[in-house]
CSV table of C-alpha atoms and ligand atoms in Angstrom, one decimal:
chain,number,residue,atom,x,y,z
A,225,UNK,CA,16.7,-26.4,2.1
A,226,UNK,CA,14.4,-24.2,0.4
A,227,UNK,CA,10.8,-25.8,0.5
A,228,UNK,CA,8.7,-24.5,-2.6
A,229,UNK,CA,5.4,-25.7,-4.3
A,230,UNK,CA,2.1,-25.7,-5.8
A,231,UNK,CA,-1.0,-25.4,-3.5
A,232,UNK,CA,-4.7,-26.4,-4.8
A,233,UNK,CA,-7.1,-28.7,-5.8
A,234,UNK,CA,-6.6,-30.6,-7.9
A,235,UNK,CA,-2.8,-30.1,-8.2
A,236,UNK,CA,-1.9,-33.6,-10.0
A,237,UNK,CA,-1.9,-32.1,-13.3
A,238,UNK,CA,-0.1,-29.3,-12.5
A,239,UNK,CA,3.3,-28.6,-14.4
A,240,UNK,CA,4.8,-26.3,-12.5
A,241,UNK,CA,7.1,-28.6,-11.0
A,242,UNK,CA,8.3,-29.5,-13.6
A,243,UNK,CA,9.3,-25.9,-14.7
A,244,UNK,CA,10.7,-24.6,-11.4
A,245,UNK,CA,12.6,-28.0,-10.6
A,246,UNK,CA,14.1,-27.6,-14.3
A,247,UNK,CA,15.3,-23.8,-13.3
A,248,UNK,CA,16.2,-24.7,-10.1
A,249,UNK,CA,18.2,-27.4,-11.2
A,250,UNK,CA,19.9,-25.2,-14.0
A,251,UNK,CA,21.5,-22.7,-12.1
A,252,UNK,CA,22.0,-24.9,-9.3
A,253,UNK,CA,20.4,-23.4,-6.3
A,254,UNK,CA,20.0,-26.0,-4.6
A,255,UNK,CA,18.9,-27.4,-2.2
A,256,UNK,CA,16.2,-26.2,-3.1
A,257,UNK,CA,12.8,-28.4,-4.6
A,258,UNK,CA,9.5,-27.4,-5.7
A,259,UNK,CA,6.9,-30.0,-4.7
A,260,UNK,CA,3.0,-30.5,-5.2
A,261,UNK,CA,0.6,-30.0,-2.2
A,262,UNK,CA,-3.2,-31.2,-2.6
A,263,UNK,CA,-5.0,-28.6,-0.4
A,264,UNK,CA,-8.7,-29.4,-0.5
A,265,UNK,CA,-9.6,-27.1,2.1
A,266,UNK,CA,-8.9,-23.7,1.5
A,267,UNK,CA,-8.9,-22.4,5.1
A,268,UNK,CA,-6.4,-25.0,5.8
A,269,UNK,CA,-3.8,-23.4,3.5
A,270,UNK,CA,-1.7,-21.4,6.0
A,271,UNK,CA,-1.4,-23.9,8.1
A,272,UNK,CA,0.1,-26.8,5.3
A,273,UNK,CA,2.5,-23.9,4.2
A,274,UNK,CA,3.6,-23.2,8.3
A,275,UNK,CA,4.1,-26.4,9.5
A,276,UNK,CA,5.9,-28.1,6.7
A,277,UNK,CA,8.0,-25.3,6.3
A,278,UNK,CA,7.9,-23.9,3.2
A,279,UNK,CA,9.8,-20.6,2.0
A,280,UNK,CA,7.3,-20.4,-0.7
A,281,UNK,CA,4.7,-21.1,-3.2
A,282,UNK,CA,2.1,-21.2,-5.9
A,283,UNK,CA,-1.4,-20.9,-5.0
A,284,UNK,CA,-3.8,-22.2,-7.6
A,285,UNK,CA,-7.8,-23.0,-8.5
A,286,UNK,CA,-9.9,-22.7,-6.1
A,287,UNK,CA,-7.9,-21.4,-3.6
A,288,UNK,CA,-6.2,-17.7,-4.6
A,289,UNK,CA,-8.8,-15.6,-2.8
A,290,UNK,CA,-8.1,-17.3,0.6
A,291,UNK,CA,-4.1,-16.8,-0.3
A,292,UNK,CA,-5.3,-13.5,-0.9
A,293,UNK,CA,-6.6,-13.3,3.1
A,294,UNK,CA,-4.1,-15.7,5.0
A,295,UNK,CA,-1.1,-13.8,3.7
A,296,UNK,CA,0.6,-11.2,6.4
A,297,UNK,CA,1.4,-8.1,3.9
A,298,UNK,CA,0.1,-8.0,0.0
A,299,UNK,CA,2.1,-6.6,-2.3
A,300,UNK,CA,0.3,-3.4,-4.1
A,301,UNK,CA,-1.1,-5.2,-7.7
A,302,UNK,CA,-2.3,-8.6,-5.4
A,303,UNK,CA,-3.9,-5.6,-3.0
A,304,UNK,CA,-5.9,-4.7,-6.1
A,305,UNK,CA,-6.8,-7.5,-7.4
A,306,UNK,CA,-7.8,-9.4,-4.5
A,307,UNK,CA,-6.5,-12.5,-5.4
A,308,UNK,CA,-2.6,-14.2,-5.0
A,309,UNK,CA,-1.0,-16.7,-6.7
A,310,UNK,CA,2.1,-16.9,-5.1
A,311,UNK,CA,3.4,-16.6,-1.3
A,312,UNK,CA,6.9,-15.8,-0.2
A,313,UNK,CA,8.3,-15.9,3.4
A,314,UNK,CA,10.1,-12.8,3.9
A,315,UNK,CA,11.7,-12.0,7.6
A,316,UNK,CA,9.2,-14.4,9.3
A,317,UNK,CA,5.9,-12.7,7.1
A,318,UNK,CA,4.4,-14.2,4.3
A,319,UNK,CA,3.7,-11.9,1.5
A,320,UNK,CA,1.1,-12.3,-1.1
A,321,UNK,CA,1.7,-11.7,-4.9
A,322,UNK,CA,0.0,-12.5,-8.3
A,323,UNK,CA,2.2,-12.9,-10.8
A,324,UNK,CA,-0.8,-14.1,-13.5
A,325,UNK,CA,-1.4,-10.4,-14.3
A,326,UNK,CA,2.5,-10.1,-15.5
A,327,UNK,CA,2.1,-13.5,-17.3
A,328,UNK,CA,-0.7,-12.5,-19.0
A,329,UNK,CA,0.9,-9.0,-20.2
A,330,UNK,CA,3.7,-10.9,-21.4
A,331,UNK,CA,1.6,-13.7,-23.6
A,332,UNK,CA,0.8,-11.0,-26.1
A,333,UNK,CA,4.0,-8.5,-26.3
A,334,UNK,CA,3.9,-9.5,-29.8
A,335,UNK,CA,0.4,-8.5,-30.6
A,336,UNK,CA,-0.6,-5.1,-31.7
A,337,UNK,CA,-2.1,-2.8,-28.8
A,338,UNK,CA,-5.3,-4.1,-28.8
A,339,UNK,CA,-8.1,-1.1,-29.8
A,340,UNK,CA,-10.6,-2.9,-27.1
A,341,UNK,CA,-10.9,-6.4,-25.6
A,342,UNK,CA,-13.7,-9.0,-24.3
A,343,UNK,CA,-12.5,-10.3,-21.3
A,344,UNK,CA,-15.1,-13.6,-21.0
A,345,UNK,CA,-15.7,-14.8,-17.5
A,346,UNK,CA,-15.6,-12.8,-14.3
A,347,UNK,CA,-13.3,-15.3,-11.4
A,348,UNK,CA,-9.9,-14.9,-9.9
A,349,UNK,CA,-7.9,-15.0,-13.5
A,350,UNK,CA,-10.5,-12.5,-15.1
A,351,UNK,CA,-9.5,-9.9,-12.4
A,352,UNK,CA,-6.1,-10.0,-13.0
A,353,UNK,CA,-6.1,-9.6,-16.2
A,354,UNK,CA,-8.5,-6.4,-16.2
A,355,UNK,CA,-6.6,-4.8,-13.9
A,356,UNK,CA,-3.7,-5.2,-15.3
A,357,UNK,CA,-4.9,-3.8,-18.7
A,358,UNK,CA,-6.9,-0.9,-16.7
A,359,UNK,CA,-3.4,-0.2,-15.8
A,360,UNK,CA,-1.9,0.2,-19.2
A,361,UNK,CA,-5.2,2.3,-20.3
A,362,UNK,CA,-6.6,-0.6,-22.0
A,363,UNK,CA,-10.0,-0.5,-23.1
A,364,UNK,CA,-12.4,-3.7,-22.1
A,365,UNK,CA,-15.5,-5.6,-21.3
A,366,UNK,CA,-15.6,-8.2,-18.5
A,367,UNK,CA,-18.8,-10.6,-19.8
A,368,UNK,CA,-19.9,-12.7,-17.7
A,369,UNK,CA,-22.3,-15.4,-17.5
A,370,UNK,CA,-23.9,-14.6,-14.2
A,371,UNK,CA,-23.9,-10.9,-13.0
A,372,UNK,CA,-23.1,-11.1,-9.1
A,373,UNK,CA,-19.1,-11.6,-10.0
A,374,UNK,CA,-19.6,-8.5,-12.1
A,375,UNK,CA,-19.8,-6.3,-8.9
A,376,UNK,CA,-15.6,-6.2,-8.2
A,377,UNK,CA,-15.1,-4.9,-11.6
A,378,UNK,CA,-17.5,-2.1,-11.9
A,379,UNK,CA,-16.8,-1.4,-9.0
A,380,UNK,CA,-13.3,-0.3,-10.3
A,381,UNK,CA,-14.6,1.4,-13.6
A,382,UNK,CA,-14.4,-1.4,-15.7
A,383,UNK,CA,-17.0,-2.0,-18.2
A,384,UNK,CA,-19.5,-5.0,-17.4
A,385,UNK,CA,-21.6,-7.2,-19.3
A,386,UNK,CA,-23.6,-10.0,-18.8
A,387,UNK,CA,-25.2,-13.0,-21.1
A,388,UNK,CA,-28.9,-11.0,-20.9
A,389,UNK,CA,-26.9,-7.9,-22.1
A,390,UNK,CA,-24.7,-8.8,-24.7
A,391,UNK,CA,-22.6,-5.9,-26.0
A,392,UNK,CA,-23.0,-5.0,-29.9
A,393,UNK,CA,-19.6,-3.7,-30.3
A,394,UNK,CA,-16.7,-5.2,-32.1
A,395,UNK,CA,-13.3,-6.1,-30.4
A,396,UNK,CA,-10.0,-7.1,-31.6
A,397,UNK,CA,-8.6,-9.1,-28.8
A,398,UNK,CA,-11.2,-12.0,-27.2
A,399,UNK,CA,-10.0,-13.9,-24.2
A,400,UNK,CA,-11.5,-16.7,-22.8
A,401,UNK,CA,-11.0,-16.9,-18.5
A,402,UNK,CA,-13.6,-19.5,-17.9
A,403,UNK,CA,-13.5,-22.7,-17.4
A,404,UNK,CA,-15.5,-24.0,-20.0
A,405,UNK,CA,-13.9,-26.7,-22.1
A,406,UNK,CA,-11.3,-27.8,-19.6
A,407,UNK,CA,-13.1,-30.9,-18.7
A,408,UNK,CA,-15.7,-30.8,-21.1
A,409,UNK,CA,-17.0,-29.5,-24.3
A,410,UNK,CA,-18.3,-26.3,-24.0
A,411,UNK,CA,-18.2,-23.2,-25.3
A,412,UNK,CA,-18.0,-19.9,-22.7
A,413,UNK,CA,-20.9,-18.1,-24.4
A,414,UNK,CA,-23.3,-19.2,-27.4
A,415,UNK,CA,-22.1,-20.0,-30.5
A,416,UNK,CA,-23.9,-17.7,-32.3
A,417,UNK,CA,-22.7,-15.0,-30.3
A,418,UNK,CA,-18.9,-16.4,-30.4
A,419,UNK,CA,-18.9,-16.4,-34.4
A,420,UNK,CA,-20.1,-12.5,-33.8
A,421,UNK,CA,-17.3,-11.3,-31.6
A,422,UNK,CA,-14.6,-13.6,-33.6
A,423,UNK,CA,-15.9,-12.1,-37.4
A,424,UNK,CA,-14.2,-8.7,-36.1
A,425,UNK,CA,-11.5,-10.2,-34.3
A,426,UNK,CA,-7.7,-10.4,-34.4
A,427,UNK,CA,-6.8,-12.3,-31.5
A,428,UNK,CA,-8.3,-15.0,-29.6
A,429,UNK,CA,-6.1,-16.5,-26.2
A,430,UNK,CA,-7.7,-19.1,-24.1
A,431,UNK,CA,-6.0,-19.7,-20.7
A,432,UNK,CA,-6.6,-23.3,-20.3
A,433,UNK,CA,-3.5,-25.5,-21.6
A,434,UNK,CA,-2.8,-28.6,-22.4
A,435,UNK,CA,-5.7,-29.1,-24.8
A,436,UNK,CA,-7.3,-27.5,-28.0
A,437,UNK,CA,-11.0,-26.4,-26.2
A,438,UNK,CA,-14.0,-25.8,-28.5
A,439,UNK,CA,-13.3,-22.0,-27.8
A,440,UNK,CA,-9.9,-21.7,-29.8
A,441,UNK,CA,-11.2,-24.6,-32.3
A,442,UNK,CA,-13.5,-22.2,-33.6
A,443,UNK,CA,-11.2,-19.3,-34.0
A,444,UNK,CA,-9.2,-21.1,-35.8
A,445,UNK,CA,-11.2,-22.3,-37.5
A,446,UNK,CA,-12.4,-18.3,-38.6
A,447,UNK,CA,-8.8,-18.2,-39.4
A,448,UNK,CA,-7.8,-16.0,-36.4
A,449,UNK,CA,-4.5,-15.8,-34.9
A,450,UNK,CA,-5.2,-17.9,-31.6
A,451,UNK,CA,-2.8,-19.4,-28.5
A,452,UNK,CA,-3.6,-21.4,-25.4
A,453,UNK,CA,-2.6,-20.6,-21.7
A,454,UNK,CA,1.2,-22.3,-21.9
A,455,UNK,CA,2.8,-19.0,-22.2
A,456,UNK,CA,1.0,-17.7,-19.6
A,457,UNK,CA,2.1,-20.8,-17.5
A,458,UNK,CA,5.4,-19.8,-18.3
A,459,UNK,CA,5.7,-16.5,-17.1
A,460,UNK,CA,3.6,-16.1,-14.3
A,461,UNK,CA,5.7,-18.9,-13.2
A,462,UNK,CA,9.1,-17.0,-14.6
A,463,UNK,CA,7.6,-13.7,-12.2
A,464,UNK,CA,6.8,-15.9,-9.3
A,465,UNK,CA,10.9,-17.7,-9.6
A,466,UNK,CA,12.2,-14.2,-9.8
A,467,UNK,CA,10.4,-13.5,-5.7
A,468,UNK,CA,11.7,-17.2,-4.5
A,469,UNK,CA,15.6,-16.9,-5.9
A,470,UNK,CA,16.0,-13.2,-6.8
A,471,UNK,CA,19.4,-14.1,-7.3
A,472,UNK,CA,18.4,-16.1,-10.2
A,473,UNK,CA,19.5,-15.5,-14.0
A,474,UNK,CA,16.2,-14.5,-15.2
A,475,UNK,CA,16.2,-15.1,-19.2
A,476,UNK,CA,18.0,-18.0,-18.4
A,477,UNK,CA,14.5,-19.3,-16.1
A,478,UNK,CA,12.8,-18.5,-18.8
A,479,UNK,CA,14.4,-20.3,-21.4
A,480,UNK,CA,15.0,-23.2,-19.3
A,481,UNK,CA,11.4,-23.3,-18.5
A,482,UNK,CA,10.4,-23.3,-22.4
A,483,UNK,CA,12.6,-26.3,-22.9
A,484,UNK,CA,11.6,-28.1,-19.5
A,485,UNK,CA,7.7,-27.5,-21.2
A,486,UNK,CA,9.0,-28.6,-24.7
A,487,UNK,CA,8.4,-24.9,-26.5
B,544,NDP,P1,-12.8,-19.1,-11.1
B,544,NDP,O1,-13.4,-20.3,-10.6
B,544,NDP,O2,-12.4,-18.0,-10.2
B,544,NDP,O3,-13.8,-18.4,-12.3
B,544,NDP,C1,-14.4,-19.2,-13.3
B,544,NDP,C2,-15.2,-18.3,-14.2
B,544,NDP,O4,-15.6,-19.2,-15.3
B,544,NDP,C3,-16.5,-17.7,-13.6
B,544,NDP,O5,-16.6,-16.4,-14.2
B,544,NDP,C4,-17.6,-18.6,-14.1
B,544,NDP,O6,-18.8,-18.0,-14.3
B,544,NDP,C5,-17.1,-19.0,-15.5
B,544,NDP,N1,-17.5,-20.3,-16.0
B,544,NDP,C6,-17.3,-21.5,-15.5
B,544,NDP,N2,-17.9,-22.5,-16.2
B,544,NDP,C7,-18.5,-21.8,-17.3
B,544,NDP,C8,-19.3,-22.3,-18.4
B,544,NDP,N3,-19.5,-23.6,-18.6
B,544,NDP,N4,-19.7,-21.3,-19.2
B,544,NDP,C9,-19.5,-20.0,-19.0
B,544,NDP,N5,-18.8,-19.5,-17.9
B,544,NDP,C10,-18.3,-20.4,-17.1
B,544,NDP,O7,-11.5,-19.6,-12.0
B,544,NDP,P2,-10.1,-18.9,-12.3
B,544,NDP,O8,-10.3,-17.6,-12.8
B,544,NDP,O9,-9.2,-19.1,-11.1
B,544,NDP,O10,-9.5,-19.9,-13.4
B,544,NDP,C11,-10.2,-20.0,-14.6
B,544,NDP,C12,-9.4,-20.9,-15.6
B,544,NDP,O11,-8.2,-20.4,-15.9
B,544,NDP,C13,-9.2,-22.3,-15.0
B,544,NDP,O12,-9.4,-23.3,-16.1
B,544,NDP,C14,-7.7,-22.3,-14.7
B,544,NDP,O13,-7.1,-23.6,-14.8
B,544,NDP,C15,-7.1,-21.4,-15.8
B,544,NDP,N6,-5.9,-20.7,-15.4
B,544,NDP,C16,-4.8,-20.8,-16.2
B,544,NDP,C17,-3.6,-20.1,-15.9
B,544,NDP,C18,-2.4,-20.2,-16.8
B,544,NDP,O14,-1.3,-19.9,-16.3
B,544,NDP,N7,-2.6,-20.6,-18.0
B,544,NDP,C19,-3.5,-19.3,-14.7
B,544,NDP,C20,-4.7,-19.2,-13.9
B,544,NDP,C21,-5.9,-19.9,-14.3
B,544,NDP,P3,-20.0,-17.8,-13.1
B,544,NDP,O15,-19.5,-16.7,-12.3
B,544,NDP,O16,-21.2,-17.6,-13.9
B,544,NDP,O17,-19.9,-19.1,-12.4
């Protein structure tokens, strides 16, 4: 039996069993199941995935940075990033990948090349996505409300800002990585300053799903062209199926998993 799931606090909510149970279930690789583990603890995380024996996994909020230290061998991108989202046993090891940066990339194939982005919030999902655009010779700003998270991406050359140094430029792709408006309603920066970045913006993506948060409520409403975090939901988790059953048909997973989340 192949013993998969999703690792966090809280993990109730999550819907990625749903997704990989759906793929597994498709192409019949079983026995396999994806399940849902509440880890509260962090430093406990190695142990739960050991001695219940799983083959693999998801690690989620708040715990991706100690993934990041418990796992044997990190593949190059999680190396960078210094996060993981997803653990795989491989010859006895367990080896640390984050598939969010992929997931991300592919959420906005469709756009244009964005000229620059504001990258809003500075935690585990903000990294990944810099890096992963410093990679493809993106130009960005990581704005943060608080300036001691800043220090990981300046640190890599990335361009910094934070709320008592607002930057006056304009940006075509905005992306919200905080956590404001997932259980509340609040905006990640002041309005004021939201309605300045969105006048000369394209694109606004918020990561949280499952809801409309004030952030993507007011680019719509300034008539921009806007998405939530499903799609990135969908193929970080597509990336992270592809390391558990590389076997697997992968546009197949994907499809499966768009239907399994009703898209
Ligand atoms: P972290 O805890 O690592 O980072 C949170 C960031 O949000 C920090 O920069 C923090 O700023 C900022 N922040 C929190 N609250 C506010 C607020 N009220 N106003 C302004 N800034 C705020 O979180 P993660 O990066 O791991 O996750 C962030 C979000 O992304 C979560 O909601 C998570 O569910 C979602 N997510 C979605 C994914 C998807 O597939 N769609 C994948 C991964 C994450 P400060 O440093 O000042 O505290």
């Amino acid at each position: 039996m192949k013993l998969l799931g999703i690792f966090g606090s809280p993990v109730s909510h999550s819907r990625s069993p749903l997704i990989h149970n759906a793929a597994i279930a498709d192409q019949s690789l079983l026995p396999a199941v994806y399940t849902r583990k509440l880890v509260e603890n962090g430093k406990d995380l190695r142990t739960v995935f050991d001695s219940c024996g799983f083959f693999g996994g998801n690690i989620t909020v708040p715990h991706k940075e100690e993934a990041f230290r418990q796992a044997d061998r990190l593949d190059p991108l999680a190396e960078k990033i210094g996060a993981v989202n997803t653990w795989v046993r491989v010859a006895n090891q367990v080896v640390g990948y984050n598939t969010d940066a992929l997931g991300f990339m592919e959420t906005i194939r469709d756009y244009e090349t964005p000229q620059k982005t504001l990258i809003i919030g500075a935690g585990g999902t903000a990294r990944a996505i810099a890096t992963i655009f410093q990679q493809n010779g993106l130009d960005q700003v990581v704005l943060n409300r608080s300036a001691n998270r800043l220090r990981f991406f300046a640190d890599q050359g990335i361009k910094t800002a934070s709320w008592d140094n607002m930057p006056f430029c304009q940006f075509d792709l905005v992306i919200n990585t905080t956590s404001a408006g997932l259980s509340d309603d609040e905006l990640p920066l002041a309005k004021e300053h939201l309605i300045r970045y969105f006048e000369s913006a394209k694109y606004a993506v918020d990561i949280i799903y499952g809801k409309q948060t004030p952030f993507l409520q007011l680019a719509d409403q300034m008539n921009l062209t806007t998405q939530d975090g499903k799609m990135m939901l969908i193929y970080q988790a597509v990336h992270a199926f592809k390391l558990f059953f590389p076997e697997a048909n992968q546009s197949r997973v994907e499809t499966v998993m768009k239907m399994a989340f009703d898209l």
